[in-house]
Amino acid sequence: MEITINAIRAIERDWALAARANSTLLEQIARVVNGPFHLIHPPTFADNLSNFQNVLRQRGVPGNVYFGKKANKAGAWLREVSRLEGAVDVASIPEFVHALANGVRGDNIGVTGAAKSDDLLWLSVRHGALVAIDALDELERSLAIARENGPLRILLRILPPNAPNSRFGLSPQDLAAALTLCGDNRDLIVMDGFSFHLDGYAVLPRAELAALLIDKCTEAKAAGFPCRGISIGGGFACAYIEEADWLAFKEALSPDQFHAAKSFSHFYPYYQSPTGASMLDAILQTTLGNATLAEKLIAAGVELYLEPGRALLDGAGMTVFPVQGFKQNDEHGIVTVAGLSMSLSEQWKNSEFLPTPHLVQCGPERPQTPVHAVIGGSSCMEYDVLTWRKIAFPARPRHGDLLVYPNTAGYQMDKNESEFHQLPLPPKIILSRHGGETTWRIDE
Ligand SMILES: *Cc1c(COP(=O)(O)O)cnc(C)c1O
């Protein structure tokens, strides 16, 4: 059977291209680690964060960028957040402590997540963190904790009118009750504004909902609340591949491109526009009525907070799996790697991480005979497949080679990793340059 296999070429940063071309370095790390590992590049994260901060500055909008920490667990990102006076969005005590331990001050920590534990609320009071209140009973628990321990800064998270089935946010009735409760307890609760978190990657619904929250701020300020800002959450788009490759993939999509004729009901939009900081600019430049969102924020004296996760990690990491073996079962082969599909969390959502992995051929030269192959993990589960899609390799992969998955730092690195089969979690290796040399160390 003849099938067409298009490469889905990842867009890669210079550091990643250089690292991938440096097989000596990769082999050295692989020998030390003796298993799969992640490479991370904090300067790229810092560039992404600065780009967001610069958009706010250029548009004259005061605010803060909260890194949505759950997208990657490395500590190295947090050092960059501290250095650039950014902020971090956390949802658990370990995430909170990790941020503090890496120099992020409590007043630059945002606490989201549904129904926070009493301990997390208490820690937030102690450190002056900003807590997004998601339900009335959570506000009541917060009040009790604030009564003992001092005031708590909050945002009230609203249930978006354009996403009424979300399980997050306060309904209009509960929001009214929450405002009354805040009004009755001004010494304990600092009502600092409103927030929302929308699924999807569209500009317009975010801009419209932000405008609605600005109006709510104006009302709340009139009622005497400090109401300093609004948070528009995360969901800033990323483009992993070029548009032409994305269109070609969608055009040719059929089950015969996948192992076992597997079909998928959805994929992440691997090409989109605008992305990252440009998407923030597009939101700020959206005209609503007679003014842009940026102008409305400035006129109302309202700060803008955002919580990008994936978009700050774009281009900042990749994952290396040692090839354990190869076999030819059918017209396509199966590569088995050291490591598990749990590292690529798209597989957890019954989807696939599409950018094509690169084969780094190690050891003696071999005939460059192209093969098609899919990529399985080293567990005993049939479903433990990293890539169901048949990949065109320039030569037959073999034991000792390395397989590099590009641009994995945002959610495709450690979000769902497990120690299945008692395998250790892949370490994260920080790459940096010292005196013209590339050096590496393990992220703690
Ligand atoms: C997950 C999450 C984010 C980050 O989302 P991204 O899509 O990675 O930008 C931000 N805020 C909240 C409340 C979240 O749950």
Coordinates of C-alpha atoms and ligand atoms in Angstrom, one line a residue:
M1 CA 0.0 0.0 0.0
E2 CA 1.3 3.4 -1.0
I3 CA 0.7 6.2 1.5
T4 CA 1.8 9.7 1.5
I5 CA 3.6 10.7 4.7
N6 CA 4.1 14.5 5.1
A7 CA 6.6 15.7 7.6
I8 CA 5.0 18.0 10.1
R9 CA 8.1 20.1 10.6
A10 CA 8.3 21.8 13.9
I11 CA 9.2 25.5 14.1
E12 CA 12.4 25.4 16.2
R13 CA 14.5 28.1 17.9
D14 CA 18.2 28.4 17.2
W15 CA 19.3 26.9 20.6
A16 CA 17.1 23.8 19.8
L17 CA 18.5 23.4 16.3
A18 CA 22.1 23.7 17.7
A19 CA 21.4 21.2 20.5
R20 CA 19.8 18.7 18.1
A21 CA 22.7 18.9 15.7
N22 CA 25.2 18.3 18.6
S23 CA 24.9 14.5 18.8
T24 CA 28.1 14.3 21.0
L25 CA 26.4 16.4 23.6
L26 CA 23.1 14.4 23.4
E27 CA 24.9 11.1 23.6
Q28 CA 26.9 12.2 26.6
I29 CA 23.8 13.3 28.5
A30 CA 22.0 10.0 27.5
R31 CA 24.9 8.0 28.9
V32 CA 24.8 9.8 32.2
V33 CA 21.0 9.8 32.5
N34 CA 20.7 6.2 31.1
G35 CA 17.1 6.9 30.0
P36 CA 14.9 9.6 28.5
F37 CA 15.4 13.2 29.4
H38 CA 14.1 16.7 28.7
L39 CA 16.2 19.6 27.6
I40 CA 15.1 23.0 28.7
H41 CA 16.3 26.5 27.8
P42 CA 15.4 29.2 30.4
P43 CA 16.5 32.2 28.2
T44 CA 13.8 31.3 25.6
F45 CA 11.2 31.4 28.4
A46 CA 12.6 34.7 29.5
D47 CA 12.3 36.1 25.9
N48 CA 8.7 34.9 25.8
L49 CA 7.9 36.5 29.2
S50 CA 9.6 39.8 28.2
N51 CA 7.6 39.9 25.0
F52 CA 4.3 39.7 27.0
Q53 CA 5.6 42.3 29.4
N54 CA 6.6 44.6 26.6
V55 CA 3.2 44.5 25.0
L56 CA 1.6 45.7 28.2
R57 CA 4.3 48.5 28.5
Q58 CA 4.0 49.6 24.9
R59 CA 0.2 49.9 25.2
G60 CA 0.5 51.8 28.4
V61 CA -1.5 49.2 30.3
P62 CA -0.3 48.5 33.9
G63 CA -0.5 44.9 34.8
N64 CA 1.3 41.6 35.4
V65 CA 2.0 38.4 33.7
Y66 CA 1.4 35.3 35.9
F67 CA 3.1 32.2 34.6
G68 CA 0.6 29.3 34.6
K69 CA 3.0 26.9 36.4
K70 CA 1.1 23.7 35.8
A71 CA 2.3 23.6 32.2
N72 CA 5.8 22.5 33.3
K73 CA 7.3 21.7 36.7
A74 CA 10.9 22.8 36.3
G75 CA 12.2 25.3 38.8
A76 CA 14.4 27.1 36.2
W77 CA 11.4 29.0 34.8
L78 CA 10.6 30.5 38.2
R79 CA 14.1 32.0 38.5
E80 CA 13.4 33.8 35.2
V81 CA 10.1 35.0 36.6
S82 CA 11.8 36.4 39.7
R83 CA 14.5 38.1 37.6
L84 CA 12.0 39.8 35.3
E85 CA 9.7 40.7 38.2
G86 CA 6.9 38.6 36.8
A87 CA 4.4 36.5 38.7
V88 CA 3.3 32.9 39.0
D89 CA -0.2 31.3 38.9
V90 CA -0.4 28.2 41.2
A91 CA -3.1 25.8 42.3
S92 CA -1.5 23.8 45.1
I93 CA 0.8 24.2 48.2
P94 CA 3.8 22.5 46.5
E95 CA 3.5 24.9 43.6
F96 CA 3.2 27.8 46.0
V97 CA 6.2 26.7 47.9
H98 CA 8.2 26.0 44.8
A99 CA 7.5 29.6 43.6
L100 CA 8.6 31.1 47.0
A101 CA 11.7 28.9 47.0
N102 CA 12.7 30.3 43.7
G103 CA 12.5 33.9 44.7
V104 CA 8.9 34.8 43.7
R105 CA 7.4 37.0 46.4
G106 CA 4.0 36.2 47.8
D107 CA 2.4 39.3 46.4
N108 CA 3.4 38.1 43.0
I109 CA 1.7 34.7 43.4
G110 CA -1.8 34.1 42.1
V111 CA -3.8 31.2 43.4
T112 CA -6.4 29.7 41.1
G113 CA -7.8 26.2 40.9
A114 CA -11.2 25.1 42.2
A115 CA -12.1 24.9 45.9
K116 CA -8.6 25.7 47.4
S117 CA -7.7 23.8 50.6
D118 CA -7.8 25.7 53.9
D119 CA -4.0 25.3 54.1
L120 CA -3.5 26.9 50.7
L121 CA -5.9 29.8 51.7
W122 CA -4.0 30.2 54.9
L123 CA -0.6 30.3 53.1
S124 CA -2.1 32.9 50.7
V125 CA -3.1 35.1 53.6
R126 CA 0.3 34.8 55.2
H127 CA 2.2 35.7 52.0
G128 CA -0.2 38.3 50.6
A129 CA -1.0 36.2 47.5
L130 CA -4.0 37.0 45.2
V131 CA -6.6 34.3 45.4
A132 CA -9.2 33.8 42.6
I133 CA -12.4 32.9 44.5
D134 CA -14.4 30.3 42.6
A135 CA -17.5 29.6 44.8
L136 CA -19.5 31.2 47.7
D137 CA -18.5 28.5 50.2
E138 CA -14.9 29.1 49.3
L139 CA -15.3 32.8 50.1
E140 CA -16.9 31.9 53.5
R141 CA -14.0 29.6 54.3
S142 CA -11.6 32.3 53.3
L143 CA -13.3 34.8 55.6
A144 CA -12.9 32.4 58.6
I145 CA -9.2 32.1 57.8
A146 CA -8.8 35.8 57.3
R147 CA -10.5 36.5 60.6
E148 CA -7.7 34.6 62.4
N149 CA -4.8 35.6 60.2
G150 CA -5.3 39.0 58.6
P151 CA -6.7 40.2 55.4
L152 CA -6.8 38.2 52.1
R153 CA -6.5 39.7 48.6
I154 CA -9.0 38.2 46.2
L155 CA -10.4 38.3 42.7
L156 CA -13.9 37.1 42.1
R157 CA -13.9 34.6 39.3
I158 CA -17.0 34.8 37.1
L159 CA -18.8 32.1 35.2
P160 CA -18.3 33.3 31.6
P161 CA -21.8 34.1 30.1
N162 CA -20.4 32.7 26.8
A163 CA -19.3 29.5 28.5
P164 CA -22.2 28.8 30.8
N165 CA -21.4 25.1 31.1
S166 CA -17.9 25.7 32.6
R167 CA -17.6 24.2 36.1
F168 CA -15.5 27.3 37.1
G169 CA -16.6 30.7 38.2
L170 CA -19.4 32.3 40.2
S171 CA -22.9 32.4 38.7
P172 CA -24.5 35.9 38.5
Q173 CA -26.6 35.2 41.7
D174 CA -23.5 33.9 43.6
L175 CA -21.4 36.9 42.4
A176 CA -24.0 39.3 43.8
A177 CA -24.0 37.4 47.1
A178 CA -20.1 37.3 47.1
L179 CA -20.0 41.1 46.6
T180 CA -22.4 41.6 49.6
L181 CA -20.2 39.3 51.7
C182 CA -17.1 41.3 50.7
G183 CA -18.9 44.6 51.5
D184 CA -19.7 43.3 55.0
N185 CA -16.1 42.3 55.6
R186 CA -13.9 45.0 54.1
D187 CA -11.3 44.7 56.9
L188 CA -10.8 41.0 56.1
I189 CA -11.3 40.7 52.4
V190 CA -9.5 43.0 49.9
M191 CA -11.7 42.7 46.9
D192 CA -9.1 43.4 44.2
G193 CA -11.1 42.7 41.1
F194 CA -12.5 40.0 38.8
S195 CA -11.2 37.1 36.7
F196 CA -12.2 34.5 34.2
H197 CA -10.5 31.6 32.5
L198 CA -11.8 30.6 29.0
D199 CA -11.0 27.5 27.0
G200 CA -10.0 27.8 23.4
Y201 CA -7.6 30.3 21.8
A202 CA -9.8 33.0 20.4
V203 CA -9.1 36.7 20.7
L204 CA -12.6 38.2 20.6
P205 CA -14.4 36.3 23.4
R206 CA -11.5 37.3 25.7
A207 CA -11.6 41.0 24.7
E208 CA -15.4 41.1 25.1
L209 CA -15.4 39.4 28.5
A210 CA -12.5 41.7 29.6
A211 CA -14.6 44.7 28.7
L212 CA -17.5 43.3 30.7
L213 CA -15.2 42.9 33.7
I214 CA -14.0 46.5 33.4
D215 CA -17.6 47.6 33.7
K216 CA -17.9 45.5 36.8
C217 CA -14.8 47.1 38.2
T218 CA -16.2 50.5 37.7
E219 CA -19.3 49.6 39.6
A220 CA -17.3 47.9 42.4
K221 CA -15.0 50.9 42.7
A222 CA -18.1 53.1 43.1
A223 CA -19.2 50.8 45.9
G224 CA -15.8 51.5 47.6
F225 CA -13.9 48.3 46.7
P226 CA -10.2 48.7 45.8
C227 CA -10.8 46.6 42.6
R228 CA -7.4 47.2 41.1
G229 CA -7.5 44.8 38.1
I230 CA -8.9 42.0 36.1
S231 CA -7.4 38.7 35.1
I232 CA -8.1 37.2 31.6
G233 CA -6.6 33.8 32.4
G234 CA -4.4 31.8 30.0
G235 CA -5.0 30.1 26.7
F236 CA -2.6 32.2 24.6
A237 CA -2.1 30.4 21.3
C238 CA 1.1 28.7 20.1
A239 CA 2.1 27.7 16.6
Y240 CA 4.2 24.6 16.5
I241 CA 4.4 24.3 12.7
E242 CA 3.9 26.4 9.6
E243 CA 0.5 27.0 8.1
A244 CA 1.3 25.1 4.8
D245 CA 2.3 21.9 6.8
W246 CA -0.9 22.1 8.9
L247 CA -3.2 22.5 5.9
A248 CA -1.3 19.6 4.1
F249 CA -1.8 17.4 7.2
K250 CA -5.5 18.1 7.5
E251 CA -6.0 17.6 3.8
A252 CA -4.3 14.2 3.8
L253 CA -5.7 13.0 7.1
S254 CA -6.9 9.4 7.0
P255 CA -6.7 6.4 9.3
D256 CA -4.2 4.6 7.0
Q257 CA -1.6 7.2 8.1
F258 CA -1.7 5.8 11.6
H259 CA -0.7 2.5 13.3
A260 CA -3.7 0.1 13.6
A261 CA -5.7 2.5 11.5
K262 CA -6.3 4.6 14.6
S263 CA -8.5 7.6 14.2
F264 CA -8.5 10.8 16.4
S265 CA -11.5 13.0 16.9
H266 CA -9.5 16.2 17.7
F267 CA -6.0 17.7 17.5
Y268 CA -4.5 20.8 19.2
P269 CA -4.5 23.5 16.5
Y270 CA -0.7 23.2 15.7
Y271 CA -0.8 26.2 13.5
Q272 CA -2.7 29.3 14.6
S273 CA -2.4 33.1 14.5
P274 CA -1.9 35.4 16.3
T275 CA 0.1 33.6 19.0
G276 CA 1.8 34.5 22.3
A277 CA 2.5 38.1 22.9
S278 CA 1.0 39.1 19.5
M279 CA -2.3 37.5 20.7
L280 CA -2.2 39.7 23.8
D281 CA -1.6 42.7 21.6
A282 CA -4.6 41.7 19.4
I283 CA -6.8 41.4 22.5
L284 CA -5.7 44.9 23.7
Q285 CA -6.2 46.4 20.3
T286 CA -9.7 44.9 19.9
T287 CA -12.2 47.8 19.4
L288 CA -15.3 47.4 21.6
G289 CA -17.8 50.2 21.0
N290 CA -15.8 53.4 20.8
A291 CA -12.5 52.4 22.3
T292 CA -9.9 49.6 22.2
L293 CA -9.6 47.3 25.2
A294 CA -6.3 49.0 26.1
E295 CA -7.9 52.4 26.1
K296 CA -10.8 51.1 28.2
L297 CA -8.4 49.7 30.8
I298 CA -6.5 52.9 31.0
A299 CA -9.6 55.1 31.2
A300 CA -11.1 52.9 34.0
G301 CA -7.8 52.8 35.9
V302 CA -7.9 49.0 35.9
E303 CA -4.7 46.8 35.7
L304 CA -4.6 43.7 33.4
Y305 CA -3.4 40.4 34.7
L306 CA -2.9 37.3 32.4
E307 CA -1.9 33.7 33.1
P308 CA -0.2 32.2 30.1
G309 CA 1.3 28.8 30.6
R310 CA 2.0 27.1 27.3
A311 CA 2.8 30.3 25.5
L312 CA 5.6 31.2 27.9
L313 CA 7.2 27.7 27.3
D314 CA 6.9 27.9 23.5
G315 CA 10.2 26.9 22.0
A316 CA 11.8 26.5 25.5
G317 CA 12.2 22.7 25.7
M318 CA 12.5 19.3 23.9
T319 CA 12.5 15.7 24.8
V320 CA 15.0 13.0 24.0
F321 CA 14.2 9.3 24.0
P322 CA 16.9 6.7 23.5
V323 CA 15.9 4.2 20.8
Q324 CA 15.7 0.7 22.3
G325 CA 14.9 -1.2 19.1
F326 CA 13.1 -1.5 15.8
K327 CA 11.1 -4.1 14.1
Q328 CA 9.3 -4.4 10.8
N329 CA 5.9 -5.9 11.3
D330 CA 4.0 -4.7 8.4
E331 CA 4.6 -2.2 5.6
H332 CA 5.6 0.1 8.5
G333 CA 8.0 -0.5 11.3
I334 CA 7.8 0.0 15.1
V335 CA 10.4 1.9 17.0
T336 CA 10.4 1.3 20.7
V337 CA 12.0 3.9 22.9
A338 CA 13.1 4.0 26.5
G339 CA 10.4 6.1 28.0
L340 CA 6.6 6.3 28.1
S341 CA 3.9 8.0 26.2
M342 CA 2.8 9.6 29.5
S343 CA 5.5 12.2 28.9
L344 CA 3.5 13.4 25.8
S345 CA 0.3 14.3 27.5
E346 CA -1.7 14.7 24.3
Q347 CA -1.9 10.9 24.4
W348 CA -3.8 11.3 27.7
K349 CA -6.5 13.3 25.9
N350 CA -6.9 10.7 23.1
S351 CA -5.0 12.9 20.8
E352 CA -1.5 13.1 19.4
F353 CA 1.5 15.4 19.6
L354 CA 2.0 16.0 15.8
P355 CA 5.3 17.7 15.2
T356 CA 7.6 15.1 13.7
P357 CA 10.3 13.8 16.0
H358 CA 13.9 13.8 14.6
L359 CA 16.1 10.8 14.5
V360 CA 19.7 11.4 15.7
Q361 CA 21.7 8.5 14.3
C362 CA 24.5 7.4 16.6
G363 CA 27.3 4.9 16.2
P364 CA 28.7 3.5 12.9
E365 CA 27.2 4.7 9.6
R366 CA 24.4 2.7 8.0
P367 CA 22.7 2.6 4.7
Q368 CA 20.4 5.6 4.3
T369 CA 17.3 3.5 3.3
P370 CA 14.1 5.3 4.2
V371 CA 11.5 3.6 6.4
H372 CA 8.1 4.4 7.8
A373 CA 7.6 3.7 11.4
V374 CA 5.5 4.5 14.5
I375 CA 6.9 5.0 18.0
G376 CA 6.0 3.0 21.0
G377 CA 7.0 3.3 24.7
S378 CA 8.7 0.7 26.8
S379 CA 5.8 -0.4 28.8
C380 CA 3.6 -3.5 28.3
M381 CA 0.5 -1.6 27.4
E382 CA -0.8 -1.7 23.9
Y383 CA -1.9 1.9 24.1
D384 CA 1.5 3.2 25.2
V385 CA 2.3 4.8 21.9
L386 CA 4.1 8.1 21.6
T387 CA 3.3 8.5 17.9
W388 CA 0.6 6.6 16.1
R389 CA 1.3 8.5 13.0
K390 CA 3.7 6.8 10.6
I391 CA 6.9 8.8 10.4
A392 CA 9.2 8.8 7.4
F393 CA 12.7 8.2 8.7
P394 CA 15.8 8.7 6.4
A395 CA 17.3 5.4 7.7
R396 CA 16.2 2.5 9.8
P397 CA 16.4 3.6 13.5
R398 CA 18.4 1.2 15.7
H399 CA 19.3 0.7 19.4
G400 CA 21.6 3.5 20.5
D401 CA 20.0 6.2 18.4
L402 CA 18.1 9.1 19.9
L403 CA 14.7 10.4 19.1
V404 CA 14.1 14.1 19.7
Y405 CA 10.6 15.4 20.1
P406 CA 10.7 19.2 19.5
N407 CA 9.0 21.9 21.5
T408 CA 7.6 19.8 24.3
A409 CA 8.0 22.2 27.3
G410 CA 4.4 23.3 27.3
Y411 CA 2.3 20.4 28.7
Q412 CA 4.2 17.7 26.7
M413 CA 7.0 17.3 29.2
D414 CA 5.9 16.3 32.7
K415 CA 2.2 17.2 33.1
N416 CA 1.1 13.5 33.2
E417 CA 4.3 11.7 33.7
S418 CA 4.2 8.7 36.0
E419 CA 6.6 6.1 37.4
F420 CA 4.8 3.3 35.7
H421 CA 6.8 0.1 35.8
Q422 CA 8.8 1.9 38.6
L423 CA 10.7 3.7 35.9
P424 CA 12.3 6.9 37.2
L425 CA 10.8 10.2 35.8
P426 CA 13.0 11.7 33.1
P427 CA 15.2 14.5 34.5
K428 CA 15.1 18.0 33.1
I429 CA 18.5 19.2 31.9
I430 CA 19.1 22.9 31.7
L431 CA 21.3 23.9 28.7
S432 CA 23.4 27.0 28.9
R433 CA 26.4 28.7 27.3
H434 CA 29.6 29.4 29.2
G435 CA 32.6 30.9 27.5
G436 CA 31.5 29.7 24.1
E437 CA 30.8 26.2 25.3
T438 CA 27.4 24.5 25.8
T439 CA 27.1 23.2 29.4
W440 CA 24.3 21.3 31.1
R441 CA 23.0 20.6 34.6
I442 CA 20.0 19.0 36.1
D443 CA 17.1 21.1 37.1
E444 CA 16.4 20.7 40.9
Ligands
LIG1 C1 -4.3 26.1 32.9 C2 -4.6 27.5 33.3 C3 -3.8 28.5 32.8 C4 -2.8 28.3 31.7 O1 -3.4 28.0 30.5 P1 -2.5 27.9 29.2 O2 -3.4 27.4 28.1 O3 -1.4 27.0 29.4 O4 -2.1 29.3 28.9 C5 -4.1 29.8 33.3 N1 -5.0 30.0 34.2 C6 -5.8 29.0 34.7 C7 -6.8 29.4 35.8 C8 -5.6 27.7 34.3 O5 -6.4 26.8 34.8

